[in-house]
C-alpha cells in the first residue's frame, strides 16, 4: 500500500546510501568473546535484549530524570526517558535508512551509567572523586557496567556486547582523547562514531526538551503561556494547534504543541543529517569515520531554537527553588556516604571490598553508590544518619 500524502517520495529523498549504515555482519558486530550466531536474531537485536534484561537497566526505573518521586509517580524516571529516546532515535534511523536495531540498542544503553539523582548525583560523585585525582563519568561507568559488573553468563563476565554498541556507549555524546584515556584505545578514539551513535545525543535532546516542558507544566512550575513568550519553537507549535483545534481545551492544545515541537525537531534532524551526509560526499561508513566533524545535526535555525528552549528550561525549571533544593540534598547524600565508606571500607558489601586492592577504595565506593536507586541511597543515608553521624546541635 502506498504511503499517504506523498510520504514515500519524501522519505526516499532522505534515505542515505546503504553503505553508511552499520552492518550486522561487519567488524562492529563482533564481540570480545566469540559466540555462535543466533538462529533468528541479529547481533544488535541480541545486544538490545541483553541491555533490557540487565539489572542496570531495571534500576533506571528508580533513578531521577528531573523530578524525584516526592512530586509524583507520573513524572518521567530515567527509565521512561530512556524508552522515549529509543523510540525517537529508532524512528530517525528508519527515516535515514540506518541500522535501526543498532540505534535502538545504543539508545537503551545510553544512560545506564547514571548514578542516583541523575546529573546531580553524577556531579557530586565526580567532585568527590576529584579529591583523589580521579573522575566520575557516566559514559565510562556505563562501559564498566556492560563489560564487568553485569554477571549473567557462564562463559564470560559482563554482557559481551558488540564492539559497535560499546563504542557508541562511550562516544555518543562526546569525544575522548587517547592521550587522556589510553585504556579506550580499541574504541577508535581518533575517528568519528557511526551516524547511528551520533544521532543518540540529539534524540536525547529532543526527548528531554519536550518531556521536561510537559512534566514542568504538570508540576505547575511552568505554564504554556509563559513558555510561548520565551520559546519560539513552542509558540509556533501552539499557534498551529490553536488554529487547527479552535475549541479544544488548553491541556489538549498544550499536548498537541509538544507533539508538533517534537516532530519538528526530529524532522529537521533527519533532513539536515541527510543533507550534510550528501554534501560531504560520504558513501561509506569509513568515510563517515574520517570526516572532520560529526554529520548528525540540526540546521542552524533549528539549532538556535533548540538552544533557546534549553536555556529557558535552565533559567526557569531547572533553577527553580524546589528542584535546586533537591539537587543540594542529593549532593549532600552522595558526599556524606562517599566520605563514610572511604573512611570505613570494611563496611562495604563483600563483593565491593574484594575489589579495593585492584581498583582502589575511591573507585569502588563510587561504583557502589552509582549502582543505587534514589530510594536505596536515601535509605542508606538515613541509616548512616541514625547510626554513625553526630546528632545535630540544638
Tab-separated table of C-alpha atoms in Angstrom:
chain	number	residue	atom	x	y	z
A	1	UNK	CA	0.000	0.000	0.000
A	2	UNK	CA	1.324	3.460	-0.898
A	3	UNK	CA	2.049	5.794	1.953
A	4	UNK	CA	-0.348	8.754	2.235
A	5	UNK	CA	0.409	12.362	1.359
A	6	UNK	CA	3.450	11.537	-0.727
A	7	UNK	CA	5.318	10.259	2.322
A	8	UNK	CA	7.165	7.614	0.337
A	9	UNK	CA	8.567	10.247	-2.026
A	10	UNK	CA	9.681	12.469	0.860
A	11	UNK	CA	11.273	9.537	2.629
A	12	UNK	CA	13.142	8.403	-0.471
A	13	UNK	CA	14.855	11.804	-0.636
A	14	UNK	CA	16.026	11.457	2.970
A	15	UNK	CA	17.241	7.877	2.934
A	16	UNK	CA	21.001	7.607	2.907
A	17	UNK	CA	23.153	5.228	0.844
A	18	UNK	CA	23.194	1.721	2.300
A	19	UNK	CA	26.939	1.900	2.833
A	20	UNK	CA	26.559	4.489	5.606
A	21	UNK	CA	24.668	2.144	7.926
A	22	UNK	CA	26.439	-0.120	10.388
A	23	UNK	CA	26.297	-3.686	9.117
A	24	UNK	CA	25.173	-6.581	11.289
A	25	UNK	CA	27.855	-8.655	9.517
A	26	UNK	CA	30.731	-6.184	9.844
A	27	UNK	CA	33.508	-5.666	12.367
A	28	UNK	CA	31.340	-3.544	14.681
A	29	UNK	CA	29.097	-6.579	15.209
A	30	UNK	CA	31.972	-8.607	16.667
A	31	UNK	CA	32.253	-9.465	20.370
A	32	UNK	CA	35.273	-9.820	22.637
A	33	UNK	CA	34.187	-13.380	23.399
A	34	UNK	CA	33.106	-15.074	20.152
A	35	UNK	CA	29.647	-16.610	20.280
A	36	UNK	CA	27.844	-18.748	17.721
A	37	UNK	CA	25.303	-16.900	15.598
A	38	UNK	CA	21.703	-16.852	16.732
A	39	UNK	CA	19.167	-18.672	14.530
A	40	UNK	CA	16.769	-15.742	14.202
A	41	UNK	CA	18.302	-12.619	15.805
A	42	UNK	CA	20.996	-10.251	14.575
A	43	UNK	CA	23.908	-9.344	16.877
A	44	UNK	CA	22.346	-5.944	17.602
A	45	UNK	CA	18.967	-7.467	18.415
A	46	UNK	CA	20.766	-9.622	20.950
A	47	UNK	CA	22.520	-6.559	22.371
A	48	UNK	CA	19.186	-4.809	22.742
A	49	UNK	CA	17.799	-7.785	24.662
A	50	UNK	CA	20.875	-8.027	26.887
A	51	UNK	CA	20.588	-4.385	27.851
A	52	UNK	CA	16.853	-4.637	28.565
A	53	UNK	CA	17.326	-7.717	30.760
A	54	UNK	CA	20.260	-6.248	32.699
A	55	UNK	CA	19.990	-5.174	36.324
A	56	UNK	CA	21.452	-1.765	35.481
A	57	UNK	CA	18.621	-1.138	33.024
A	58	UNK	CA	15.962	-2.133	35.548
A	59	UNK	CA	17.480	0.179	38.146
A	60	UNK	CA	16.816	3.160	35.870
A	61	UNK	CA	13.178	2.907	36.978
A	62	UNK	CA	14.297	4.129	40.397
A	63	UNK	CA	16.576	6.938	39.261
A	64	UNK	CA	15.639	10.582	38.840
A	65	UNK	CA	15.242	12.175	35.452
A	66	UNK	CA	14.284	15.682	36.634
A	67	UNK	CA	11.603	15.242	39.288
A	68	UNK	CA	12.083	12.981	42.273
A	69	UNK	CA	9.231	10.789	43.485
A	70	UNK	CA	8.345	13.373	46.128
A	71	UNK	CA	6.421	15.200	43.382
A	72	UNK	CA	4.531	12.385	41.678
A	73	UNK	CA	4.976	8.918	40.237
A	74	UNK	CA	3.554	10.265	36.978
A	75	UNK	CA	6.722	12.110	36.015
A	76	UNK	CA	9.453	10.536	33.975
A	77	UNK	CA	12.113	8.387	35.531
A	78	UNK	CA	15.485	7.752	33.928
A	79	UNK	CA	13.964	4.522	32.538
A	80	UNK	CA	10.921	6.062	30.868
A	81	UNK	CA	13.139	8.812	29.467
A	82	UNK	CA	15.416	6.131	28.011
A	83	UNK	CA	12.465	4.415	26.357
A	84	UNK	CA	11.390	7.702	24.767
A	85	UNK	CA	14.914	8.342	23.473
A	86	UNK	CA	14.956	4.841	21.974
A	87	UNK	CA	11.637	5.427	20.189
A	88	UNK	CA	12.737	8.764	18.746
A	89	UNK	CA	16.186	7.503	17.754
A	90	UNK	CA	14.819	4.430	16.047
A	91	UNK	CA	12.308	6.463	14.043
A	92	UNK	CA	15.083	8.798	12.881
A	93	UNK	CA	17.330	5.873	11.944
A	94	UNK	CA	14.482	4.297	9.978
A	95	UNK	CA	13.864	7.507	8.020
A	96	UNK	CA	17.570	7.726	7.136
A	97	UNK	CA	17.870	4.010	6.252
A	98	UNK	CA	20.421	3.477	9.000
A	99	UNK	CA	20.596	0.387	11.220
A	100	UNK	CA	17.530	0.649	13.460
A	101	UNK	CA	18.443	-2.262	15.718
A	102	UNK	CA	21.925	-0.908	16.359
A	103	UNK	CA	20.467	2.544	17.035
A	104	UNK	CA	17.898	1.198	19.471
A	105	UNK	CA	20.468	-0.860	21.382
A	106	UNK	CA	22.622	2.257	21.769
A	107	UNK	CA	19.686	4.380	22.902
A	108	UNK	CA	18.611	1.840	25.509
A	109	UNK	CA	22.152	1.692	26.916
A	110	UNK	CA	22.978	5.394	26.750
A	111	UNK	CA	22.018	6.231	30.363
A	112	UNK	CA	22.702	3.005	32.273
A	113	UNK	CA	25.809	4.549	33.820
A	114	UNK	CA	23.887	7.291	35.597
A	115	UNK	CA	24.052	7.246	39.404
A	116	UNK	CA	21.065	8.048	41.630
A	117	UNK	CA	19.640	11.577	41.366
A	118	UNK	CA	20.668	11.926	37.707
A	119	UNK	CA	23.124	14.664	36.810
A	120	UNK	CA	23.147	15.989	40.375
A	121	UNK	CA	24.393	12.624	41.609
A	122	UNK	CA	26.964	12.493	38.829
A	123	UNK	CA	28.331	15.931	39.707
A	124	UNK	CA	28.539	15.032	43.392
A	125	UNK	CA	30.365	11.778	42.669
A	126	UNK	CA	32.730	13.498	40.271
A	127	UNK	CA	33.533	16.168	42.835
A	128	UNK	CA	34.222	13.521	45.469
A	129	UNK	CA	36.477	11.594	43.089
A	130	UNK	CA	38.474	14.687	42.146
A	131	UNK	CA	39.839	14.845	45.675
A	132	UNK	CA	41.666	11.604	44.817
A	133	UNK	CA	42.807	12.713	41.366
A	134	UNK	CA	40.042	10.699	39.679
A	135	UNK	CA	36.821	11.460	37.819
A	136	UNK	CA	33.345	10.006	37.523
A	137	UNK	CA	31.849	9.974	34.026
A	138	UNK	CA	28.534	8.215	33.417
A	139	UNK	CA	29.527	7.135	29.901
A	140	UNK	CA	32.685	5.454	31.137
A	141	UNK	CA	30.823	3.976	34.082
A	142	UNK	CA	28.271	2.522	31.640
A	143	UNK	CA	31.125	0.791	29.839
A	144	UNK	CA	32.300	-0.676	33.162
A	145	UNK	CA	28.768	-1.936	33.774
A	146	UNK	CA	28.428	-3.778	30.464
A	147	UNK	CA	31.994	-5.090	30.480
A	148	UNK	CA	32.323	-6.080	34.129
A	149	UNK	CA	29.550	-5.503	36.638
A	150	UNK	CA	26.725	-7.352	34.905
A	151	UNK	CA	27.166	-11.067	35.637
A	152	UNK	CA	24.548	-13.114	33.812
A	153	UNK	CA	26.527	-15.539	31.678
A	154	UNK	CA	28.681	-18.561	32.473
A	155	UNK	CA	31.038	-18.089	29.523
A	156	UNK	CA	32.155	-14.509	30.198
A	157	UNK	CA	31.920	-11.557	32.549
A	158	UNK	CA	29.745	-8.629	31.521
A	159	UNK	CA	27.216	-8.602	28.714
A	160	UNK	CA	29.722	-9.228	25.887
A	161	UNK	CA	28.064	-6.564	23.769
A	162	UNK	CA	29.216	-5.921	20.232
A	163	UNK	CA	32.143	-3.613	19.614
A	164	UNK	CA	29.856	-1.068	17.938
A	165	UNK	CA	27.471	-0.759	20.884
A	166	UNK	CA	30.324	-0.449	23.364
A	167	UNK	CA	31.950	2.237	21.225
A	168	UNK	CA	28.633	4.073	20.991
A	169	UNK	CA	28.105	3.947	24.759
A	170	UNK	CA	31.344	5.869	25.159
A	171	UNK	CA	31.203	8.236	22.207
A	172	UNK	CA	27.530	9.029	21.593
A	173	UNK	CA	27.690	12.385	23.376
A	174	UNK	CA	31.344	13.409	23.321
A	175	UNK	CA	34.808	12.543	22.053
A	176	UNK	CA	37.557	11.197	24.304
A	177	UNK	CA	41.281	11.830	23.923
A	178	UNK	CA	43.526	8.791	23.541
A	179	UNK	CA	46.188	10.673	25.495
A	180	UNK	CA	43.858	11.039	28.495
A	181	UNK	CA	42.198	7.636	28.110
A	182	UNK	CA	44.671	5.113	26.708
A	183	UNK	CA	42.512	2.339	28.161
A	184	UNK	CA	39.912	3.170	25.494
A	185	UNK	CA	42.287	2.819	22.547
A	186	UNK	CA	40.353	-0.039	20.935
A	187	UNK	CA	37.320	2.217	20.536
A	188	UNK	CA	38.682	4.274	17.618
A	189	UNK	CA	39.150	7.492	19.562
A	190	UNK	CA	40.751	9.160	16.533
A	191	UNK	CA	37.623	8.540	14.442
A	192	UNK	CA	34.041	9.780	14.397
A	193	UNK	CA	31.392	7.367	15.661
A	194	UNK	CA	28.887	5.923	13.164
A	195	UNK	CA	25.889	8.082	12.295
A	196	UNK	CA	23.657	5.878	14.443
A	197	UNK	CA	25.724	6.771	17.505
A	198	UNK	CA	25.894	10.439	16.521
A	199	UNK	CA	22.094	10.568	16.489
A	200	UNK	CA	21.664	9.347	20.072
A	201	UNK	CA	22.689	12.545	21.855
A	202	UNK	CA	20.421	14.635	19.612
A	203	UNK	CA	17.492	12.263	20.084
A	204	UNK	CA	18.186	12.625	23.802
A	205	UNK	CA	17.925	16.420	23.441
A	206	UNK	CA	14.609	16.130	21.615
A	207	UNK	CA	13.229	13.756	24.218
A	208	UNK	CA	14.132	15.721	27.313
A	209	UNK	CA	13.334	19.201	25.982
A	210	UNK	CA	9.771	18.218	25.161
A	211	UNK	CA	9.320	15.879	28.132
A	212	UNK	CA	10.664	18.337	30.687
A	213	UNK	CA	8.308	21.012	29.410
A	214	UNK	CA	5.441	18.568	29.752
A	215	UNK	CA	6.427	17.456	33.243
A	216	UNK	CA	7.142	21.057	34.249
A	217	UNK	CA	3.619	22.117	33.293
A	218	UNK	CA	2.166	19.054	35.016
A	219	UNK	CA	4.082	20.026	38.164
A	220	UNK	CA	2.690	23.571	37.853
A	221	UNK	CA	6.204	25.005	37.724
A	222	UNK	CA	5.713	26.138	34.129
A	223	UNK	CA	2.698	27.462	32.224
A	224	UNK	CA	2.131	27.235	28.451
A	225	UNK	CA	1.649	30.987	28.130
A	226	UNK	CA	4.933	31.636	29.894
A	227	UNK	CA	6.739	29.103	27.726
A	228	UNK	CA	5.379	30.523	24.473
A	229	UNK	CA	6.542	34.011	25.418
A	230	UNK	CA	10.153	32.843	25.540
A	231	UNK	CA	10.408	29.704	23.371
A	232	UNK	CA	9.664	30.400	19.715
A	233	UNK	CA	9.547	26.775	18.593
A	234	UNK	CA	6.886	26.024	21.206
A	235	UNK	CA	4.941	29.194	20.384
A	236	UNK	CA	4.723	28.334	16.684
A	237	UNK	CA	3.641	24.788	17.541
A	238	UNK	CA	0.958	26.060	19.924
A	239	UNK	CA	-0.281	28.581	17.366
A	240	UNK	CA	-0.684	25.818	14.797
A	241	UNK	CA	-2.574	23.673	17.299
A	242	UNK	CA	-4.879	26.572	18.238
A	243	UNK	CA	-5.579	27.236	14.567
A	244	UNK	CA	-6.492	23.596	13.877
A	245	UNK	CA	-8.401	22.895	17.095
A	246	UNK	CA	-10.162	26.157	17.889
A	247	UNK	CA	-12.387	24.736	20.643
A	248	UNK	CA	-10.010	22.253	22.261
A	249	UNK	CA	-9.236	22.517	25.994
A	250	UNK	CA	-5.967	24.195	26.953
A	251	UNK	CA	-4.471	20.913	28.172
A	252	UNK	CA	-5.045	19.189	24.842
A	253	UNK	CA	-3.707	22.187	22.911
A	254	UNK	CA	-0.583	22.002	25.017
A	255	UNK	CA	-0.224	18.285	24.263
A	256	UNK	CA	-0.607	18.994	20.540
A	257	UNK	CA	2.041	21.708	20.738
A	258	UNK	CA	4.521	19.391	22.450
A	259	UNK	CA	3.893	16.745	19.791
A	260	UNK	CA	4.428	19.254	16.977
A	261	UNK	CA	7.571	20.603	18.605
A	262	UNK	CA	8.975	17.091	18.891
A	263	UNK	CA	8.091	16.294	15.278
A	264	UNK	CA	9.690	19.498	14.050
A	265	UNK	CA	12.935	18.789	15.864
A	266	UNK	CA	13.046	15.167	14.708
A	267	UNK	CA	12.120	16.055	11.147
A	268	UNK	CA	14.776	18.724	10.979
A	269	UNK	CA	17.402	16.355	12.377
A	270	UNK	CA	16.538	13.805	9.698
A	271	UNK	CA	16.633	16.320	6.835
A	272	UNK	CA	19.770	18.134	7.984
A	273	UNK	CA	21.711	14.942	8.656
A	274	UNK	CA	20.774	13.575	5.246
A	275	UNK	CA	21.751	16.844	3.580
A	276	UNK	CA	25.070	17.086	5.406
A	277	UNK	CA	25.987	13.497	4.598
A	278	UNK	CA	25.239	14.066	0.915
A	279	UNK	CA	27.100	17.375	0.832
A	280	UNK	CA	30.095	15.677	2.426
A	281	UNK	CA	30.052	13.114	-0.368
A	282	UNK	CA	30.140	10.232	2.084
A	283	UNK	CA	29.111	6.905	0.597
A	284	UNK	CA	30.566	4.538	3.207
A	285	UNK	CA	30.865	4.181	6.954
A	286	UNK	CA	34.639	4.503	6.593
A	287	UNK	CA	34.164	7.991	5.140
A	288	UNK	CA	31.822	8.964	7.987
A	289	UNK	CA	34.551	7.805	10.361
A	290	UNK	CA	37.265	10.080	8.973
A	291	UNK	CA	35.121	13.144	8.251
A	292	UNK	CA	36.447	16.192	10.184
A	293	UNK	CA	33.196	16.701	12.127
A	294	UNK	CA	30.066	14.890	13.170
A	295	UNK	CA	27.423	14.983	10.463
A	296	UNK	CA	24.297	14.414	12.563
A	297	UNK	CA	22.968	17.877	13.376
A	298	UNK	CA	20.067	20.289	13.319
A	299	UNK	CA	20.072	23.057	10.743
A	300	UNK	CA	21.396	26.419	12.063
A	301	UNK	CA	17.905	27.914	12.511
A	302	UNK	CA	16.569	24.896	14.398
A	303	UNK	CA	19.748	24.650	16.447
A	304	UNK	CA	19.175	28.239	17.575
A	305	UNK	CA	15.602	27.382	18.541
A	306	UNK	CA	16.789	24.274	20.405
A	307	UNK	CA	19.304	26.326	22.366
A	308	UNK	CA	16.639	28.895	23.186
A	309	UNK	CA	14.323	26.193	24.555
A	310	UNK	CA	17.123	24.631	26.577
A	311	UNK	CA	18.203	27.971	28.019
A	312	UNK	CA	14.608	28.703	29.020
A	313	UNK	CA	14.342	25.417	30.905
A	314	UNK	CA	17.613	26.111	32.697
A	315	UNK	CA	16.520	29.634	33.594
A	316	UNK	CA	13.111	28.580	34.903
A	317	UNK	CA	12.508	24.908	35.622
A	318	UNK	CA	15.957	23.534	36.429
A	319	UNK	CA	16.886	26.555	38.547
A	320	UNK	CA	13.602	26.617	40.470
A	321	UNK	CA	13.867	26.699	44.254
A	322	UNK	CA	12.209	23.285	44.635
A	323	UNK	CA	14.495	21.500	42.205
A	324	UNK	CA	17.586	23.291	43.478
A	325	UNK	CA	16.712	22.151	46.999
A	326	UNK	CA	16.530	18.582	45.702
A	327	UNK	CA	19.899	18.967	43.976
A	328	UNK	CA	21.514	20.211	47.180
A	329	UNK	CA	20.008	17.359	49.177
A	330	UNK	CA	21.147	14.843	46.562
A	331	UNK	CA	24.694	16.187	46.653
A	332	UNK	CA	24.748	16.013	50.440
A	333	UNK	CA	23.539	12.410	50.462
A	334	UNK	CA	26.146	11.299	47.919
A	335	UNK	CA	29.003	13.197	49.573
A	336	UNK	CA	28.136	12.006	53.091
A	337	UNK	CA	28.048	8.359	52.076
A	338	UNK	CA	31.110	8.598	49.854
A	339	UNK	CA	33.148	10.034	52.737
A	340	UNK	CA	31.728	7.465	55.157
A	341	UNK	CA	32.660	4.433	53.052
A	342	UNK	CA	36.048	5.868	52.120
A	343	UNK	CA	36.800	6.072	55.839
A	344	UNK	CA	35.108	2.760	56.639
A	345	UNK	CA	35.686	0.455	53.651
A	346	UNK	CA	35.221	-2.621	55.849
A	347	UNK	CA	31.507	-1.749	55.967
A	348	UNK	CA	31.111	-2.117	52.206
A	349	UNK	CA	29.491	-5.309	50.898
A	350	UNK	CA	31.975	-8.166	50.485
A	351	UNK	CA	31.882	-8.130	46.677
A	352	UNK	CA	32.966	-4.495	46.696
A	353	UNK	CA	35.547	-4.911	49.467
A	354	UNK	CA	37.212	-7.597	47.383
A	355	UNK	CA	37.777	-5.106	44.569
A	356	UNK	CA	39.569	-2.464	46.654
A	357	UNK	CA	43.015	-3.991	46.228
A	358	UNK	CA	42.848	-3.797	42.435
A	359	UNK	CA	40.556	-0.796	41.888
A	360	UNK	CA	41.284	1.387	44.919
A	361	UNK	CA	38.743	2.492	47.523
A	362	UNK	CA	37.569	5.711	45.761
A	363	UNK	CA	36.616	3.878	42.561
A	364	UNK	CA	34.972	1.031	44.433
A	365	UNK	CA	32.923	3.405	46.589
A	366	UNK	CA	31.875	5.384	43.520
A	367	UNK	CA	30.872	2.175	41.741
A	368	UNK	CA	28.821	1.093	44.749
A	369	UNK	CA	26.993	4.410	45.016
A	370	UNK	CA	26.434	4.686	41.268
A	371	UNK	CA	24.570	1.384	41.263
A	372	UNK	CA	21.990	2.561	43.790
A	373	UNK	CA	18.482	3.781	43.081
A	374	UNK	CA	17.256	7.014	44.634
A	375	UNK	CA	15.214	5.214	47.278
A	376	UNK	CA	18.009	2.850	48.245
A	377	UNK	CA	20.630	5.550	48.692
A	378	UNK	CA	18.158	7.587	50.763
A	379	UNK	CA	17.609	4.534	52.978
A	380	UNK	CA	21.365	4.094	53.303
A	381	UNK	CA	21.772	7.751	54.197
A	382	UNK	CA	19.038	7.571	56.824
A	383	UNK	CA	20.692	4.511	58.352
A	384	UNK	CA	24.058	6.293	58.339
A	385	UNK	CA	22.499	9.348	59.959
A	386	UNK	CA	20.919	7.272	62.738
A	387	UNK	CA	23.895	5.062	63.492
A	388	UNK	CA	27.001	6.989	62.627
A	389	UNK	CA	26.588	10.721	62.269
A	390	UNK	CA	26.731	13.051	65.235
A	391	UNK	CA	23.390	14.426	66.443
A	392	UNK	CA	22.772	17.992	65.309
A	393	UNK	CA	23.484	20.809	67.717
A	394	UNK	CA	20.448	22.269	69.418
